[in-house]
Amino acid sequence: MPPSPVHFTSLGSVGEVGASAHVVQMHGLTILLDCGMHPKHEGRQALPDFTHLPAPPDAIIVTHGHVDHCGTLPYLLRQYPGAIPYATPATVRILDRMLNNSVTVMERLRLEQGIEDYPLYTREDVARAMRRIYAIDYHRPFGLRPQNPVRVTLTPAGHVLGAASVRIAGPDHTVFYTADICTSEQELLGAYEPPENPAAIDTLIVESTYGANPEADTLDYNQEIKKFGDGLREVLRRDGSVLVPAFALGRTQEVLNIVTRLQSQGRVPVVPVYASGLGRAIYEIYMRFEHDLKPRAEITPLHEFRSVGDVWDPAVLHRLLAEPCIIVATSGMMIENTPSAVIAEEMVTERKHGIFFVGYCDPETLGHKVKHAVPGDELIFRTGGRPVRVRNETIRWYHFSAHAHRAALCGVIDSIPSRNVIFVHGDAPALEWMMENAGNGRTKFAPRIGERIALEAKS
Ligand SMILES: [Zn+2]
Ligand SMILES: [Zn+2]
């Protein structure tokens, strides 16, 4: 029997980092890899382009709990009740938190900005999705339909707790999707685990986030931590406080543990450390799944961090900044009206404080504007709020990425001698660099949304 054809179609996050959703069709199955929500778009525009779904999905494999990879799962399951979702046990727990939080955010945006499409799904849809999802451990191959020989295996991707790469093995074709990977150890997470038997892989789908960022290649994690510690010390010694805007999943837990380690080593003054709501909820899951962290990771118990509280209450905000402290708060890109934006609004008016960014800020976000602000600039921190004059000079950026830099991505591609390489999850310059420089001699694709690609197996 001739081998049955394998097809790939991307529904989002190609040519940009947006709503990740990629379809692999193999041996009669339609498998959706991730179903994200676009972080920058609103309403239905934030969905992946489901009109290009070539068939109703049999399975949805969610690689991790970042909203750009999982945010439309309840919506999709309402449209396709026959699809079965899968994720690692830690990711299942994280999804419950993240998706319910998405409902809260969408309800708020509907009220504040009149976005009528919101919420795209309800708490009941989230509860239904959580009842349907299968929790699958790393390294445990599983089938998707009775009598169908295709087997899927999840392996650790580094990046954040529960993050997985996906291997889809059919009778005549094997696909490996890295998803978001971090090839080096972080404070709590271990590194991405390369797939077993890489020679058997016909098609590699690889993320390209840092494809256009040569600086990331030269950064040294420990050196960056040292600089971060020096910065904290400098601000705290002059009686200021430091705000670290951070993503709720991953960055918050990593930064909190970097801070407590530096404090216990005497490299940073022992002052109260605060964490905000969703980051704390995810932190509990990190503690519960300690066995999924790197070996010998020592996670500081959550109760050692104080709760930021309701910073919209001026009395709470005043108390928070009354004495020197370190505050790790969402959102990482300092979206208007989130805890980090409300706290920053107060902090930028006083020179003694510091604001330390530790992750990517999209150029259109408030975080990006704050990052590049100079004293005298006026910025708006709440939707409909008044402009506030920035007096603060200590606004810095430290590089603690949870993504592989591009030299590491090239290493990953070289270690997997597939026939086809498909680049996703990167903006246009990143994809261009990867197409040009990575995986030479192989059949390479930087697909457009909706483009259906036929994939040949190795001969
Ligand atoms: Zn991610
Ligand atoms: Zn991502």
Coordinates of C-alpha atoms and ligand atoms in Angstrom, one line a residue:
M1 CA 0.0 0.0 0.0
P2 CA 1.4 3.4 -0.9
P3 CA 2.0 5.7 2.2
S4 CA -1.0 7.9 2.9
P5 CA -0.2 11.6 2.4
V6 CA 0.6 13.9 5.4
H7 CA -0.5 17.5 5.3
F8 CA 0.3 20.6 7.4
T9 CA -1.9 23.7 7.6
S10 CA -1.2 26.7 9.9
L11 CA -4.1 28.7 11.2
G12 CA -2.0 31.3 13.1
S13 CA 1.3 32.4 14.5
V14 CA 3.2 32.3 11.2
G15 CA 4.9 35.5 10.1
E16 CA 4.3 36.8 13.7
V17 CA 4.0 35.5 17.2
G18 CA 0.2 35.3 17.5
A19 CA -2.5 32.8 18.0
S20 CA -0.6 29.4 17.6
A21 CA -2.7 26.7 15.9
H22 CA -1.3 24.2 13.4
V23 CA -3.0 21.3 11.8
V24 CA -1.3 18.0 11.0
Q25 CA -3.4 15.5 9.0
M26 CA -2.0 12.0 9.1
H27 CA -3.6 8.5 8.6
G28 CA -7.2 9.7 8.6
L29 CA -6.7 12.0 11.6
T30 CA -6.9 15.7 11.9
I31 CA -4.7 16.8 14.8
L32 CA -4.6 20.4 16.0
L33 CA -1.4 21.5 17.7
D34 CA -2.3 24.3 20.1
C35 CA -5.3 26.7 19.9
G36 CA -4.1 30.1 21.0
M37 CA -5.6 33.5 21.3
H38 CA -3.8 36.4 19.7
P39 CA -2.3 38.6 22.5
K40 CA -2.7 41.9 20.5
H41 CA -6.0 41.5 18.7
E42 CA -9.4 41.8 20.2
G43 CA -12.8 40.1 19.8
R44 CA -13.0 37.5 17.0
Q45 CA -9.9 38.9 15.4
A46 CA -7.9 37.3 18.3
L47 CA -8.9 33.8 17.1
P48 CA -6.8 31.6 14.9
D49 CA -8.2 31.5 11.4
F50 CA -10.4 28.5 11.9
T51 CA -12.0 28.9 8.4
H52 CA -8.9 27.2 7.2
L53 CA -9.4 24.1 9.3
P54 CA -9.4 21.4 6.6
A55 CA -11.6 19.1 8.6
P56 CA -13.1 18.9 12.1
P57 CA -10.2 18.1 14.5
D58 CA -10.1 14.7 16.1
A59 CA -7.6 15.8 18.8
I60 CA -6.3 19.1 20.1
I61 CA -2.9 18.9 21.8
V62 CA -2.2 21.9 24.0
T63 CA 1.6 22.3 24.5
H64 CA 1.5 24.7 27.4
G65 CA -0.6 27.3 29.3
H66 CA 0.4 30.5 27.7
V67 CA -2.7 32.2 26.3
D68 CA -1.2 32.4 22.8
H69 CA -1.2 28.6 22.8
C70 CA -4.3 27.6 24.7
G71 CA -6.6 30.6 24.9
T72 CA -9.3 29.5 22.5
L73 CA -9.7 25.9 23.7
P74 CA -13.2 26.3 25.2
Y75 CA -14.4 28.2 22.2
L76 CA -13.1 25.5 19.8
L77 CA -14.7 22.7 21.8
R78 CA -18.0 24.4 21.6
Q79 CA -17.7 24.4 17.8
Y80 CA -16.3 20.9 17.6
P81 CA -17.6 18.8 20.5
G82 CA -16.1 15.7 19.0
A83 CA -12.5 16.9 19.4
I84 CA -10.6 15.5 22.3
P85 CA -8.0 17.8 24.1
Y86 CA -4.8 16.5 25.6
A87 CA -2.1 18.2 27.8
T88 CA 0.4 17.3 30.5
P89 CA -1.1 17.0 34.1
A90 CA 0.6 20.3 35.1
T91 CA -0.7 22.1 32.0
V92 CA -4.2 20.8 32.7
R93 CA -4.2 22.5 36.1
I94 CA -2.7 25.7 34.6
L95 CA -5.3 25.8 31.9
D96 CA -8.1 25.8 34.4
R97 CA -6.6 29.0 36.0
M98 CA -5.5 30.7 32.8
L99 CA -8.8 30.1 30.9
N100 CA -11.0 31.3 33.8
N101 CA -8.8 34.3 34.0
S102 CA -9.3 34.9 30.3
V103 CA -13.1 34.9 30.9
T104 CA -12.6 37.6 33.6
V105 CA -10.4 39.7 31.3
M106 CA -12.9 39.4 28.4
E107 CA -15.8 40.3 30.6
R108 CA -13.9 43.4 31.8
L109 CA -13.0 44.4 28.3
R110 CA -16.6 44.1 27.2
L111 CA -17.6 46.5 30.0
E112 CA -14.7 48.9 29.7
Q113 CA -14.3 49.0 25.9
G114 CA -17.6 47.7 24.6
I115 CA -16.1 44.8 22.7
E116 CA -19.4 42.9 21.9
D117 CA -17.8 39.6 20.9
Y118 CA -16.5 39.2 24.5
P119 CA -16.6 36.9 26.3
L120 CA -15.8 34.4 23.5
Y121 CA -16.6 31.7 26.0
T122 CA -18.0 31.4 29.5
R123 CA -16.9 29.8 32.8
E124 CA -19.3 26.9 31.9
D125 CA -17.4 26.4 28.6
V126 CA -14.1 26.3 30.6
A127 CA -15.6 23.8 33.0
R128 CA -16.8 21.6 30.1
A129 CA -13.3 21.8 28.5
M130 CA -11.7 20.8 31.8
R131 CA -14.0 17.8 32.1
R132 CA -13.1 16.7 28.5
I133 CA -9.3 17.1 28.6
Y134 CA -7.0 14.1 29.1
A135 CA -4.0 14.6 31.3
I136 CA -1.0 12.7 29.7
D137 CA 2.3 12.3 31.4
Y138 CA 5.6 13.0 29.6
H139 CA 7.1 10.0 27.7
R140 CA 3.9 8.0 27.7
P141 CA 2.8 7.3 24.1
F142 CA -1.0 7.4 23.5
G143 CA -3.4 6.8 20.6
L144 CA -6.0 9.2 19.4
R145 CA -8.7 6.9 18.0
P146 CA -9.4 3.1 18.4
Q147 CA -7.7 1.0 15.8
N148 CA -5.7 4.0 14.5
P149 CA -1.9 3.3 14.6
V150 CA -0.8 6.9 15.1
R151 CA 0.9 7.5 18.5
V152 CA 1.6 10.8 20.2
T153 CA 4.3 11.3 22.8
L154 CA 4.8 14.5 24.9
T155 CA 8.3 15.4 26.1
P156 CA 9.6 18.2 28.3
A157 CA 10.2 21.5 26.4
G158 CA 11.7 23.6 29.2
H159 CA 10.0 27.0 28.8
V160 CA 7.4 26.9 31.6
L161 CA 6.0 24.3 34.0
G162 CA 4.2 21.5 32.0
A163 CA 5.4 22.7 28.6
A164 CA 5.7 19.9 26.1
S165 CA 7.1 19.1 22.7
V166 CA 4.9 16.7 20.6
R167 CA 5.9 13.7 18.6
I168 CA 3.3 12.3 16.3
A169 CA 4.3 8.9 14.9
G170 CA 2.3 7.3 12.1
P171 CA 3.1 4.1 10.1
D172 CA 4.9 6.0 7.4
H173 CA 5.6 9.5 8.7
T174 CA 6.8 11.0 12.0
V175 CA 6.3 14.7 12.9
F176 CA 8.0 16.5 15.8
Y177 CA 6.7 19.9 17.0
T178 CA 9.1 21.6 19.4
A179 CA 6.4 24.2 20.5
D180 CA 8.0 26.9 22.7
I181 CA 11.4 25.6 23.9
C182 CA 14.1 26.7 26.2
T183 CA 17.3 24.8 25.7
S184 CA 19.0 25.9 28.9
E185 CA 18.1 25.5 32.5
Q186 CA 16.2 28.3 34.3
E187 CA 16.0 28.9 38.0
L188 CA 13.2 26.3 38.4
L189 CA 12.7 24.6 35.0
G190 CA 15.0 22.1 33.4
A191 CA 16.0 22.4 29.8
Y192 CA 14.2 21.1 26.7
E193 CA 14.7 17.4 26.2
P194 CA 15.7 16.3 22.6
P195 CA 13.5 13.6 21.1
E196 CA 14.5 10.0 21.1
N197 CA 15.5 8.4 17.8
P198 CA 15.7 11.7 15.9
A199 CA 16.7 9.9 12.7
A200 CA 13.1 8.6 12.5
I201 CA 11.6 12.1 12.3
D202 CA 10.4 13.2 8.8
T203 CA 9.0 16.6 9.6
L204 CA 10.2 19.1 12.2
I205 CA 8.0 22.0 13.2
V206 CA 10.2 24.5 15.1
E207 CA 9.6 27.8 16.9
S208 CA 11.6 30.8 15.7
T209 CA 10.9 33.5 18.3
Y210 CA 14.5 34.7 18.5
G211 CA 15.4 34.2 14.8
A212 CA 16.1 37.9 14.4
N213 CA 17.8 38.6 17.7
P214 CA 21.6 38.1 17.5
E215 CA 22.2 39.7 20.9
A216 CA 20.4 36.9 22.7
D217 CA 23.1 34.5 21.6
T218 CA 25.7 36.3 23.6
L219 CA 23.8 36.7 26.8
D220 CA 24.9 34.8 29.9
Y221 CA 22.1 33.8 32.4
N222 CA 24.3 34.1 35.5
Q223 CA 25.8 37.4 34.3
E224 CA 22.2 38.7 33.8
I225 CA 21.2 37.5 37.3
K226 CA 24.3 39.3 38.7
K227 CA 23.3 42.6 37.0
F228 CA 19.7 42.1 38.2
G229 CA 20.9 41.7 41.8
D230 CA 23.1 44.7 41.5
G231 CA 20.2 46.8 40.3
L232 CA 17.9 45.6 43.1
R233 CA 20.6 46.5 45.7
E234 CA 21.2 49.9 44.2
V235 CA 17.5 50.9 44.4
L236 CA 16.7 49.3 47.8
R237 CA 19.8 51.0 49.4
R238 CA 18.4 54.4 48.6
D239 CA 15.1 53.4 50.2
G240 CA 13.3 52.9 46.9
S241 CA 11.2 49.9 45.9
V242 CA 11.5 47.8 42.7
L243 CA 8.6 46.7 40.5
V244 CA 9.2 43.7 38.2
P245 CA 6.3 43.4 35.7
A246 CA 6.1 39.7 34.8
F247 CA 3.9 37.2 33.0
A248 CA 1.8 35.2 35.4
L249 CA 3.0 31.8 34.1
G250 CA 6.7 31.2 34.1
R251 CA 8.4 34.5 34.6
T252 CA 6.7 35.3 37.9
Q253 CA 7.7 32.0 39.6
E254 CA 11.3 32.2 38.1
V255 CA 11.9 35.8 39.2
L256 CA 10.5 35.3 42.7
N257 CA 12.9 32.4 43.2
I258 CA 15.8 34.3 41.8
V259 CA 15.1 37.1 44.3
T260 CA 14.9 34.8 47.3
R261 CA 18.1 33.0 46.3
L262 CA 19.9 36.4 45.9
Q263 CA 18.5 37.5 49.3
S264 CA 19.6 34.2 51.0
Q265 CA 23.1 34.6 49.5
G266 CA 23.3 38.1 51.0
R267 CA 23.5 39.7 47.5
V268 CA 20.3 41.6 47.8
P269 CA 18.9 43.2 51.0
V270 CA 16.2 41.2 52.8
V271 CA 13.1 43.3 52.2
P272 CA 9.4 42.1 51.8
V273 CA 8.8 40.5 48.4
Y274 CA 5.2 40.8 47.0
A275 CA 3.5 38.8 44.2
S276 CA 0.2 39.5 42.5
G277 CA -3.0 37.3 42.1
L278 CA -2.8 35.1 39.0
G279 CA 1.0 34.7 39.5
R280 CA 0.3 33.4 43.0
A281 CA -2.3 31.0 41.8
I282 CA 0.1 29.5 39.2
Y283 CA 2.8 29.4 41.9
E284 CA 0.7 27.0 43.9
I285 CA 0.7 24.7 40.8
Y286 CA 4.5 25.0 40.6
M287 CA 4.7 23.8 44.2
R288 CA 2.3 20.9 43.6
F289 CA 4.2 19.8 40.5
E290 CA 7.7 20.1 42.1
H291 CA 8.7 16.8 40.5
D292 CA 8.3 18.5 37.0
L293 CA 10.9 21.2 38.0
K294 CA 14.6 20.6 37.4
P295 CA 16.3 18.1 39.7
R296 CA 17.3 19.8 43.0
A297 CA 15.2 22.9 42.3
E298 CA 14.5 24.5 45.6
I299 CA 11.2 26.4 45.3
T300 CA 10.5 28.9 48.0
P301 CA 7.2 28.3 49.7
L302 CA 4.5 30.7 48.4
H303 CA 3.6 31.9 52.0
E304 CA 7.0 33.6 52.1
F305 CA 5.7 36.1 49.5
R306 CA 3.2 38.8 50.5
S307 CA 0.1 39.4 48.5
V308 CA 0.0 42.6 46.5
G309 CA -3.7 43.1 47.3
D310 CA -6.2 45.4 45.7
V311 CA -3.9 48.2 44.3
W312 CA -6.9 50.1 42.9
D313 CA -7.5 51.0 46.6
P314 CA -5.2 54.1 47.2
A315 CA -4.7 53.1 50.8
V316 CA -3.4 49.6 49.8
L317 CA -1.1 51.1 47.2
H318 CA 0.2 53.6 49.7
R319 CA 0.9 50.9 52.3
L320 CA 2.6 48.8 49.6
L321 CA 5.1 51.5 48.8
A322 CA 5.6 52.8 52.3
E323 CA 8.8 50.9 52.8
P324 CA 11.4 49.4 50.4
C325 CA 10.2 46.2 48.8
I326 CA 10.3 44.1 45.7
I327 CA 7.0 43.7 43.8
V328 CA 6.5 41.0 41.1
A329 CA 3.2 41.8 39.4
T330 CA 1.3 41.0 36.2
S331 CA 1.0 41.9 33.5
G332 CA 4.5 41.5 32.0
M333 CA 3.9 43.9 29.2
M334 CA 2.2 46.3 31.6
I335 CA -1.1 46.4 29.8
E336 CA -3.2 49.4 31.1
N337 CA -5.3 48.8 34.2
T338 CA -3.4 45.6 35.3
P339 CA -1.6 45.5 38.7
S340 CA 1.8 46.3 37.2
A341 CA 0.4 49.4 35.4
V342 CA -1.5 50.7 38.4
I343 CA 1.6 50.3 40.7
A344 CA 3.9 51.8 38.0
E345 CA 1.6 54.9 37.7
E346 CA 2.5 55.7 41.3
M347 CA 6.2 54.6 41.1
V348 CA 7.2 56.6 38.0
T349 CA 6.5 59.9 39.9
E350 CA 9.3 59.2 42.5
R351 CA 12.9 59.1 41.5
K352 CA 14.0 56.7 44.3
H353 CA 12.0 53.7 42.8
G354 CA 13.0 51.3 40.0
I355 CA 11.1 49.4 37.4
F356 CA 12.8 46.3 36.0
F357 CA 11.4 44.6 32.9
V358 CA 12.4 41.0 32.5
G359 CA 10.6 39.9 29.4
Y360 CA 9.4 40.9 25.9
C361 CA 7.2 44.0 25.5
D362 CA 5.3 44.3 22.3
P363 CA 6.1 47.7 20.7
E364 CA 2.4 48.7 20.9
T365 CA 2.1 48.1 24.7
L366 CA 2.4 50.5 27.6
G367 CA 5.3 48.4 28.9
H368 CA 7.3 49.3 25.7
K369 CA 6.6 53.0 26.2
V370 CA 7.6 52.9 29.9
K371 CA 10.7 51.0 29.0
H372 CA 11.8 53.8 26.7
A373 CA 10.5 56.7 28.7
V374 CA 12.7 59.5 29.8
P375 CA 12.0 61.9 32.7
G376 CA 9.4 64.5 31.6
D377 CA 7.5 62.1 29.3
E378 CA 3.8 61.8 30.0
L379 CA 2.1 58.4 29.9
I380 CA -1.4 57.0 30.6
F381 CA -1.6 53.9 32.9
R382 CA -5.3 53.3 33.1
T383 CA -7.8 53.3 30.3
G384 CA -9.5 56.7 30.4
G385 CA -7.0 57.9 33.0
R386 CA -5.1 61.1 33.1
P387 CA -1.5 61.4 31.8
V388 CA 1.2 61.0 34.5
R389 CA 4.6 62.7 34.2
V390 CA 7.5 60.3 34.5
R391 CA 10.3 61.4 37.0
N392 CA 11.9 58.1 37.4
E393 CA 15.3 57.3 35.7
T394 CA 15.8 53.8 37.0
I395 CA 13.8 51.9 34.3
R396 CA 15.8 48.9 33.1
W397 CA 15.5 45.7 31.1
Y398 CA 17.1 42.3 32.0
H399 CA 17.1 39.4 29.6
F400 CA 15.6 36.3 31.3
S401 CA 14.1 34.6 28.3
A402 CA 12.3 31.3 28.4
H403 CA 12.9 30.8 24.7
A404 CA 15.9 29.3 23.0
H405 CA 18.1 31.9 21.3
R406 CA 18.7 31.4 17.6
A407 CA 22.1 29.6 17.8
A408 CA 20.4 27.1 20.1
L409 CA 17.5 26.7 17.6
C410 CA 20.0 26.0 14.8
G411 CA 21.5 23.3 17.1
V412 CA 18.1 21.8 17.7
I413 CA 17.5 21.7 13.9
D414 CA 20.9 20.2 13.2
S415 CA 20.3 17.4 15.8
I416 CA 17.1 16.3 14.1
P417 CA 17.9 15.2 10.5
S418 CA 14.3 15.5 9.2
R419 CA 13.5 15.8 5.5
N420 CA 11.2 18.8 6.1
V421 CA 11.6 21.8 8.4
I422 CA 8.6 24.1 9.1
F423 CA 9.3 27.4 10.8
V424 CA 6.5 28.9 13.0
H425 CA 6.1 31.3 16.0
G426 CA 8.3 34.1 14.7
D427 CA 7.9 37.5 13.1
A428 CA 8.8 38.1 9.5
P429 CA 12.5 39.0 10.1
A430 CA 12.9 36.0 12.4
L431 CA 11.5 33.6 9.9
E432 CA 13.5 35.1 7.1
W433 CA 16.7 34.6 9.1
M434 CA 15.8 31.0 9.9
M435 CA 14.9 30.1 6.3
E436 CA 18.2 31.5 5.2
N437 CA 20.5 30.1 7.8
A438 CA 19.0 27.1 9.5
G439 CA 18.6 23.5 8.3
N440 CA 20.4 23.9 5.0
G441 CA 19.9 21.1 2.4
R442 CA 16.5 20.3 3.8
T443 CA 13.0 21.1 2.4
K444 CA 12.1 24.3 4.3
F445 CA 8.8 26.0 4.8
A446 CA 7.7 29.4 6.3
P447 CA 4.0 28.8 5.7
R448 CA 1.3 31.4 5.2
I449 CA -1.9 31.1 7.2
G450 CA -4.2 28.6 5.4
E451 CA -1.6 27.3 3.1
R452 CA -2.0 23.5 2.9
I453 CA 1.4 21.8 2.5
A454 CA 1.9 18.2 1.4
L455 CA 4.8 16.6 3.3
E456 CA 6.9 13.8 1.9
A457 CA 8.5 11.2 4.2
K458 CA 12.2 10.4 4.1
S459 CA 13.0 8.0 1.3
Ligands
ZN1 ZN 5.0 30.1 25.6
ZN2 ZN 4.4 31.1 22.4

